[in-house]
PDB file of C-alpha atoms in Angstrom:
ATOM      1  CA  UNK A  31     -27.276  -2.600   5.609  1.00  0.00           C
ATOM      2  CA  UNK A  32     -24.938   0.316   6.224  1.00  0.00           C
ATOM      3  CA  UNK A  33     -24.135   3.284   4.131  1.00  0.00           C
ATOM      4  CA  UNK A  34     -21.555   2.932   1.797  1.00  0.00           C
ATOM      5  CA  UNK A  35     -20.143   6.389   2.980  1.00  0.00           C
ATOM      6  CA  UNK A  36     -19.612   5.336   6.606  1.00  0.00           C
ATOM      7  CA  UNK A  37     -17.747   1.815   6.782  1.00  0.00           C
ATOM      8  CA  UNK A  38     -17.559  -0.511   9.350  1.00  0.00           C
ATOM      9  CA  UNK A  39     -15.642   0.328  12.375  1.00  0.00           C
ATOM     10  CA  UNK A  40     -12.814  -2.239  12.122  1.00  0.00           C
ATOM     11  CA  UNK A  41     -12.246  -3.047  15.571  1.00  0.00           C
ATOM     12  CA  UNK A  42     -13.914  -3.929  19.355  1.00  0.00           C
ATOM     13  CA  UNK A  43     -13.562  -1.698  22.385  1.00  0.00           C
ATOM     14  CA  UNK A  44     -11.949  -2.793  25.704  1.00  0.00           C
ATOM     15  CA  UNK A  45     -14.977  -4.259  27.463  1.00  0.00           C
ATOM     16  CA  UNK A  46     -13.995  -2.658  30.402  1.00  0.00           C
ATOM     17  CA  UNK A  47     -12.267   0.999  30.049  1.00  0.00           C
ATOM     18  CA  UNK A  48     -10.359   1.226  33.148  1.00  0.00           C
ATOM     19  CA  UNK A  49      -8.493  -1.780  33.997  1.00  0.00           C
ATOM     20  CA  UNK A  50      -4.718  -0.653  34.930  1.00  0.00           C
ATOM     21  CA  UNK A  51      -2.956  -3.509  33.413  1.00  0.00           C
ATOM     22  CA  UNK A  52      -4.265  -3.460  30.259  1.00  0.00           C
ATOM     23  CA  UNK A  53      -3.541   0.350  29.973  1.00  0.00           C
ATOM     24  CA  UNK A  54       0.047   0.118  31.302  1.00  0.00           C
ATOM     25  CA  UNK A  55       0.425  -2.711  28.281  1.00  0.00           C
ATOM     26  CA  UNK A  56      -1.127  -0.678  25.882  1.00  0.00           C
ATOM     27  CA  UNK A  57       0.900   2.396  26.760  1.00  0.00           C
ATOM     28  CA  UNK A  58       4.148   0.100  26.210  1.00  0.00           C
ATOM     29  CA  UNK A  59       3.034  -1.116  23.349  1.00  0.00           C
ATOM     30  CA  UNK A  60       2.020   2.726  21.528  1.00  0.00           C
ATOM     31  CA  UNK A  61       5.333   4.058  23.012  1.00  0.00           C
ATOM     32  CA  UNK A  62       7.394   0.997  21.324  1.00  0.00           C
ATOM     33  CA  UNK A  63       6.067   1.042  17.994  1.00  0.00           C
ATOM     34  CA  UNK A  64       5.047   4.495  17.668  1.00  0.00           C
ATOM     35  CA  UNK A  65       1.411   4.698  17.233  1.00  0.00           C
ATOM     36  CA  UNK A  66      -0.745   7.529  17.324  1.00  0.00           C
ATOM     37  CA  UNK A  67      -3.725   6.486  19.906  1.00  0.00           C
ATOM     38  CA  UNK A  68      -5.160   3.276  21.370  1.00  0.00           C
ATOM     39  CA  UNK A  69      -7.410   2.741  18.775  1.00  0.00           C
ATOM     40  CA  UNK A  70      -4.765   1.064  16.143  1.00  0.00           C
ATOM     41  CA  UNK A  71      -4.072  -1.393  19.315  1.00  0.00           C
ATOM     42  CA  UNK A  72      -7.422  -2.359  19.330  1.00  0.00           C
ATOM     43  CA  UNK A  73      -7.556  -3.007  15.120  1.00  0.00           C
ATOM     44  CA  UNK A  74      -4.573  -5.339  15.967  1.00  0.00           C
ATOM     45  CA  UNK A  75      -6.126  -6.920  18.560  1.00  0.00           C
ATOM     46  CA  UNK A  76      -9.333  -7.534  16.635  1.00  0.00           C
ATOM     47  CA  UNK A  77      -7.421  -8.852  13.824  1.00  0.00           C
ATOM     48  CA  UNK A  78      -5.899 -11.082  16.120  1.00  0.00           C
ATOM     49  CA  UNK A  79      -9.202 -12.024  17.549  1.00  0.00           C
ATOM     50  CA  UNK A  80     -10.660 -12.859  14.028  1.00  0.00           C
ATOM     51  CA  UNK A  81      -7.646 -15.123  12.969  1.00  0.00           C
ATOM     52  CA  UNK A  82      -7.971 -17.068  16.450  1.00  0.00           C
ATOM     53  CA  UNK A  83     -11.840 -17.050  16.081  1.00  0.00           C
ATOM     54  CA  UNK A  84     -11.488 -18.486  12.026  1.00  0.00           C
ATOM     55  CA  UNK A  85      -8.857 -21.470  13.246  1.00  0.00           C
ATOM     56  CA  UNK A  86     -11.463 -22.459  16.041  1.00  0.00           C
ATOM     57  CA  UNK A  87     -14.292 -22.476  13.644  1.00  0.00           C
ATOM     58  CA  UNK A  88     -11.945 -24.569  11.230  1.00  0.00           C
ATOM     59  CA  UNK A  89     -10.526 -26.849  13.997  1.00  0.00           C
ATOM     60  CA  UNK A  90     -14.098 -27.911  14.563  1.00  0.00           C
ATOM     61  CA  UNK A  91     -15.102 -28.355  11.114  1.00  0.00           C
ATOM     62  CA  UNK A  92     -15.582 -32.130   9.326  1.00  0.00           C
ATOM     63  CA  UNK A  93     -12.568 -33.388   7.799  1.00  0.00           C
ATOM     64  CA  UNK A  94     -13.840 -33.450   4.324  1.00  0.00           C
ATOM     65  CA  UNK A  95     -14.532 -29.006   4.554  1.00  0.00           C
ATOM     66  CA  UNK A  96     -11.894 -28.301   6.793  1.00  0.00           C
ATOM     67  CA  UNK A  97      -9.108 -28.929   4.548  1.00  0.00           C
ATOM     68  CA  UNK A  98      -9.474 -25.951   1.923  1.00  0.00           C
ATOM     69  CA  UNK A  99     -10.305 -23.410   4.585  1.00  0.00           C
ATOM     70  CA  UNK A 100      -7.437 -24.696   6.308  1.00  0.00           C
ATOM     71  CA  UNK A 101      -5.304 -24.641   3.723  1.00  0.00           C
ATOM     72  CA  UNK A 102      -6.688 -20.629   2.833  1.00  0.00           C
ATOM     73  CA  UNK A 103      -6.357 -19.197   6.238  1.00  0.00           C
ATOM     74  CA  UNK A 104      -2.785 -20.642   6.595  1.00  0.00           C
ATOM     75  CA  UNK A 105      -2.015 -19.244   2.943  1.00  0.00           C
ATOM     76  CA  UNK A 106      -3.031 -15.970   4.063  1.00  0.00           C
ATOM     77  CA  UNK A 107      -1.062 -16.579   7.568  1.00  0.00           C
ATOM     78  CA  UNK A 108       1.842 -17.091   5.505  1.00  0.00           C
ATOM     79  CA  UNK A 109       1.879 -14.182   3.176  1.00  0.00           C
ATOM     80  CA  UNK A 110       1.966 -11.907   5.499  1.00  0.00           C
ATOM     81  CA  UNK A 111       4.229 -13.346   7.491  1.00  0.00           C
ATOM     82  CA  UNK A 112       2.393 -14.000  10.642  1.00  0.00           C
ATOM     83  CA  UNK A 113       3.608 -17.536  11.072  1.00  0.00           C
ATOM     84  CA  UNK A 114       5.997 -19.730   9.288  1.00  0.00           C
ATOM     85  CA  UNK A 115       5.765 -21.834   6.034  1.00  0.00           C
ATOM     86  CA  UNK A 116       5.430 -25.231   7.732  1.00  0.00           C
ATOM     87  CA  UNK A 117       3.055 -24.289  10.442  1.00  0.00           C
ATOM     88  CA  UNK A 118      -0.282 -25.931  11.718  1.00  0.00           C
ATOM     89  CA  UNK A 119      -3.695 -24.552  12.217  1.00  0.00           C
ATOM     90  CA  UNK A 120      -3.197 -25.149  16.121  1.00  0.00           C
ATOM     91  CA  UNK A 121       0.190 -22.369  15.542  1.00  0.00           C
ATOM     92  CA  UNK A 122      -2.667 -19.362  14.720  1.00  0.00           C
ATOM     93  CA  UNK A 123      -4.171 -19.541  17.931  1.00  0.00           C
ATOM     94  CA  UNK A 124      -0.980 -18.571  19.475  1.00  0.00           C
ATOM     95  CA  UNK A 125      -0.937 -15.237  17.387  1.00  0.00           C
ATOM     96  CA  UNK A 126      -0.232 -12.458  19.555  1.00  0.00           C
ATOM     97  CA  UNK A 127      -1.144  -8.305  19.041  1.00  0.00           C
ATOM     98  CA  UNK A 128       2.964  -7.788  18.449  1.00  0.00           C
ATOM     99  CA  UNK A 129       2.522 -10.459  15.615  1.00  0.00           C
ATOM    100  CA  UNK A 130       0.386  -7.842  13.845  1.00  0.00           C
ATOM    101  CA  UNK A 131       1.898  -4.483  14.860  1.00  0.00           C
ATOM    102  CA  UNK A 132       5.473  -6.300  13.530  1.00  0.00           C
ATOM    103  CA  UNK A 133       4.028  -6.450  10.222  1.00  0.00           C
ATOM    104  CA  UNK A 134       2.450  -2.861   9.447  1.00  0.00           C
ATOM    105  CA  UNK A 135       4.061  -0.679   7.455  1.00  0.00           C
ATOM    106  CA  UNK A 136       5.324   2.034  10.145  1.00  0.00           C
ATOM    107  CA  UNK A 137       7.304  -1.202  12.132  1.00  0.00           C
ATOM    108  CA  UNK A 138       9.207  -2.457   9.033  1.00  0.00           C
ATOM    109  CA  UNK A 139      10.382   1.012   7.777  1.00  0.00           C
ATOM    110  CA  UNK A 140      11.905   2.031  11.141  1.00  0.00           C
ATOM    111  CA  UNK A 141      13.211  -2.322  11.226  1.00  0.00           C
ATOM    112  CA  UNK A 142      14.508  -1.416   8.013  1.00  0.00           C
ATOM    113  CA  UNK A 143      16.589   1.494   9.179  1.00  0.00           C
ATOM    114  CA  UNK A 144      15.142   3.845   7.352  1.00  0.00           C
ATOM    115  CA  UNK A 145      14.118   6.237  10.081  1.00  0.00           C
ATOM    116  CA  UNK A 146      15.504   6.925  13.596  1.00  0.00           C
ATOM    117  CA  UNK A 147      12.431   6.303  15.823  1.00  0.00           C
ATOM    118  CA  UNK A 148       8.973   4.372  15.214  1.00  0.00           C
ATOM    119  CA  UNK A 149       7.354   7.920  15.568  1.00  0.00           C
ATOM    120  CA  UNK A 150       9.934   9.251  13.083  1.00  0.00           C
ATOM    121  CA  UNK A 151       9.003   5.977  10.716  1.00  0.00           C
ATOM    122  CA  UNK A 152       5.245   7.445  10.812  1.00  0.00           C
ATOM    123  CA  UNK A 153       5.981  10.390  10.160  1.00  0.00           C
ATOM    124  CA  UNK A 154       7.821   9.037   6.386  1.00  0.00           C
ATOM    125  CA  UNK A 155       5.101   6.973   5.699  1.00  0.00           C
ATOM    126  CA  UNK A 156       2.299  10.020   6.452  1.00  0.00           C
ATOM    127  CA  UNK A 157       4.144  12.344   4.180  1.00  0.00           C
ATOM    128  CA  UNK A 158       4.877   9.898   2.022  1.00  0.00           C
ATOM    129  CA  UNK A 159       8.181   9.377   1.745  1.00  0.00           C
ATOM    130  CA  UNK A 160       8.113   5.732   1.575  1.00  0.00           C
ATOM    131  CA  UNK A 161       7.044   3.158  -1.423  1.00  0.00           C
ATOM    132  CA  UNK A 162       6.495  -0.442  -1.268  1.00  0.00           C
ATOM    133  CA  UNK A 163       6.995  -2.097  -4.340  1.00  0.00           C
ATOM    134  CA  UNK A 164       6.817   1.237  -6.207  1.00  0.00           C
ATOM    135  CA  UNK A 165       3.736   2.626  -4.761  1.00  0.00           C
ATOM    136  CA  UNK A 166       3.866   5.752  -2.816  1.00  0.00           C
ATOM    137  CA  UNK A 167       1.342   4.481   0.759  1.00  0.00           C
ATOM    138  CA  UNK A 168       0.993   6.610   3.319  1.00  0.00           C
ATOM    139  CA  UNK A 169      -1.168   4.684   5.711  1.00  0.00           C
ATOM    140  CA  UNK A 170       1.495   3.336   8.863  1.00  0.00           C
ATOM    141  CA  UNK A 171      -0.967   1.041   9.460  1.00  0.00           C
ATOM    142  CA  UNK A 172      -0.747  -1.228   6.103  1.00  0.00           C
ATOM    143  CA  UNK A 173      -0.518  -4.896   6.624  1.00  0.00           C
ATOM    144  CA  UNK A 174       2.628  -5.491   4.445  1.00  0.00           C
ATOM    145  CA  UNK A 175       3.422  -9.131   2.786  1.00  0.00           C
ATOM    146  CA  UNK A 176       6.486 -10.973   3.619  1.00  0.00           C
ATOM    147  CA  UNK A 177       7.497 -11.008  -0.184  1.00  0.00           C
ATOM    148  CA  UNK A 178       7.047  -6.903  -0.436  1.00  0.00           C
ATOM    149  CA  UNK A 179       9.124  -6.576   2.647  1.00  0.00           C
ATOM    150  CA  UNK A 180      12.423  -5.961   0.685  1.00  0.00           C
ATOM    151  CA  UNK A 181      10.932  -3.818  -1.585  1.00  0.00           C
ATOM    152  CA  UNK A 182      10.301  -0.913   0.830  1.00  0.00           C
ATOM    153  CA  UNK A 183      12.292   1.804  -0.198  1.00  0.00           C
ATOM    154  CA  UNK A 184      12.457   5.839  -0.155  1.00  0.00           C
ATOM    155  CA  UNK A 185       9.905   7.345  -2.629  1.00  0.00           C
ATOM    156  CA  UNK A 186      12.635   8.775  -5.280  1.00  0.00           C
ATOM    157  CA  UNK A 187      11.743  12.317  -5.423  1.00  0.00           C
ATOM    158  CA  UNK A 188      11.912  12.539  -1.900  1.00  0.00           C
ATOM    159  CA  UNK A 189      14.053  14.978   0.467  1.00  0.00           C
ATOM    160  CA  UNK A 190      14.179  12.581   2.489  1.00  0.00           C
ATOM    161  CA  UNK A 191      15.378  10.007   0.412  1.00  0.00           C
ATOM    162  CA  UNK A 192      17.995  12.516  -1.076  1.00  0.00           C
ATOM    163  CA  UNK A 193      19.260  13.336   2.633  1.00  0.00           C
ATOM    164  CA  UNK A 194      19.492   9.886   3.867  1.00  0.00           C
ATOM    165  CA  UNK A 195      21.546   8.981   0.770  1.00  0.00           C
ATOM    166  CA  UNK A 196      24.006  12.004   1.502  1.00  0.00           C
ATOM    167  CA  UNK A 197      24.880  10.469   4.900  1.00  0.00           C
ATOM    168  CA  UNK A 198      25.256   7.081   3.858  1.00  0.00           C
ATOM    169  CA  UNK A 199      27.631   8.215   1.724  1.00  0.00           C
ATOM    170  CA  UNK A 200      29.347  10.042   4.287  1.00  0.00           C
ATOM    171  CA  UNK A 201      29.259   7.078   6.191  1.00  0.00           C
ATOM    172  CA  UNK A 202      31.098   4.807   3.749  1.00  0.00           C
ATOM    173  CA  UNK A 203      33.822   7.896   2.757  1.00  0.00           C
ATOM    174  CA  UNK A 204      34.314   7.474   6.632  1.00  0.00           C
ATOM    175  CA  UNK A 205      34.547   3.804   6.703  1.00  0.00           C
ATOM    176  CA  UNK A 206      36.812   3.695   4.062  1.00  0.00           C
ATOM    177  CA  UNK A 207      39.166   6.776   5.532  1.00  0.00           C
ATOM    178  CA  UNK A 208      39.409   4.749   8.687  1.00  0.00           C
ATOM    179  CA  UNK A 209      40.571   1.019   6.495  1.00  0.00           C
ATOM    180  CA  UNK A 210      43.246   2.752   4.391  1.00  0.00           C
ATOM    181  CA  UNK A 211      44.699   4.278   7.988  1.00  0.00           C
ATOM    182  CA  UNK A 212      44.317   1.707   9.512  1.00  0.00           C
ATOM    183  CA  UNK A 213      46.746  -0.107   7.151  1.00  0.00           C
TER     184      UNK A 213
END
């Protein structure tokens, strides 16, 4: 039994720390969705490993059990939108670490178009610029649900938010300038 202070640590380590190909991978995958260090890699990746692990243990189970677990883990697949609505049990042990990193927070705000960059989109959520459903988080690395993924919006007291509204505006005054010369 641990301390209540110091939680779990919520992913596993490389096994071995110098293997080229999986740092070149790595590196390609920090640099295209903007994360700060290795470490949030390896949460994906454990997450990953967990799913896989549960559908195994699921796969193997007697018909008469497996069917409520199944029917939970794919639920849970689902919501967040790591696989589709009609999918099987054998579809989870396809999951992938981009599966994951596609669905935190920092990914869908800079998917969104609210931000420039994926480093730029972590940098909103951090300061907290952004809301999902109305909440103000500032962890990049929240697991957002498929149904709160068109809720994620500036925070309305925000600079930001005030700035990025200015240019779309400027934008559409452009847009419009260019139809009515056009005709």
């Amino acid at each position: 039994m641990g301390s209540p202070k110091k939680p779990r640590k919520q992913y596993d380590t490389p096994s071995h720390p110098w293997n080229a190909e999986r740092i070149k991978e790595e590196n390609r995958l920090a640099s295209k969705y903007g994360l700060k260090n290795k470490k949030e890699i390896w949460k994906a990746e454990t997450k990953v490993k967990n799913y896989r692990r549960d559908a195994r243990i699921i796969l193997g189970m007697d018909i008469d059990e497996r069917e409520k677990q199944e029917r939970e883990l794919l639920d849970h697949l689902v919501r967040f939108g790591f696989i589709s609505p009609n999918a099987k049990l054998e579809e989870v042990l396809d999951l992938n670490v981009e599966d994951v990193l596609r669905r935190r927070l920092q990914s869908l705000v800079h998917k969104k178009g609210l931000s420039n960059t994926a480093k730029e989109a972590r940098l909103f959520v951090v300061h907290g610029h952004i809301t999902v459903d109305g909440t103000k988080i500032n962890a990049p690395g929240h697991l957002v649900e498929k149904a709160d993924e068109d809720k994620i919006g500036f925070y309305p007291g925000s600079k930001v938010a005030k700035a990025f509204n200015t240019i779309e505006e400027e934008v559409e005054e452009v847009a419009v300038e260019e139809e009515l010369d056009e005709e």
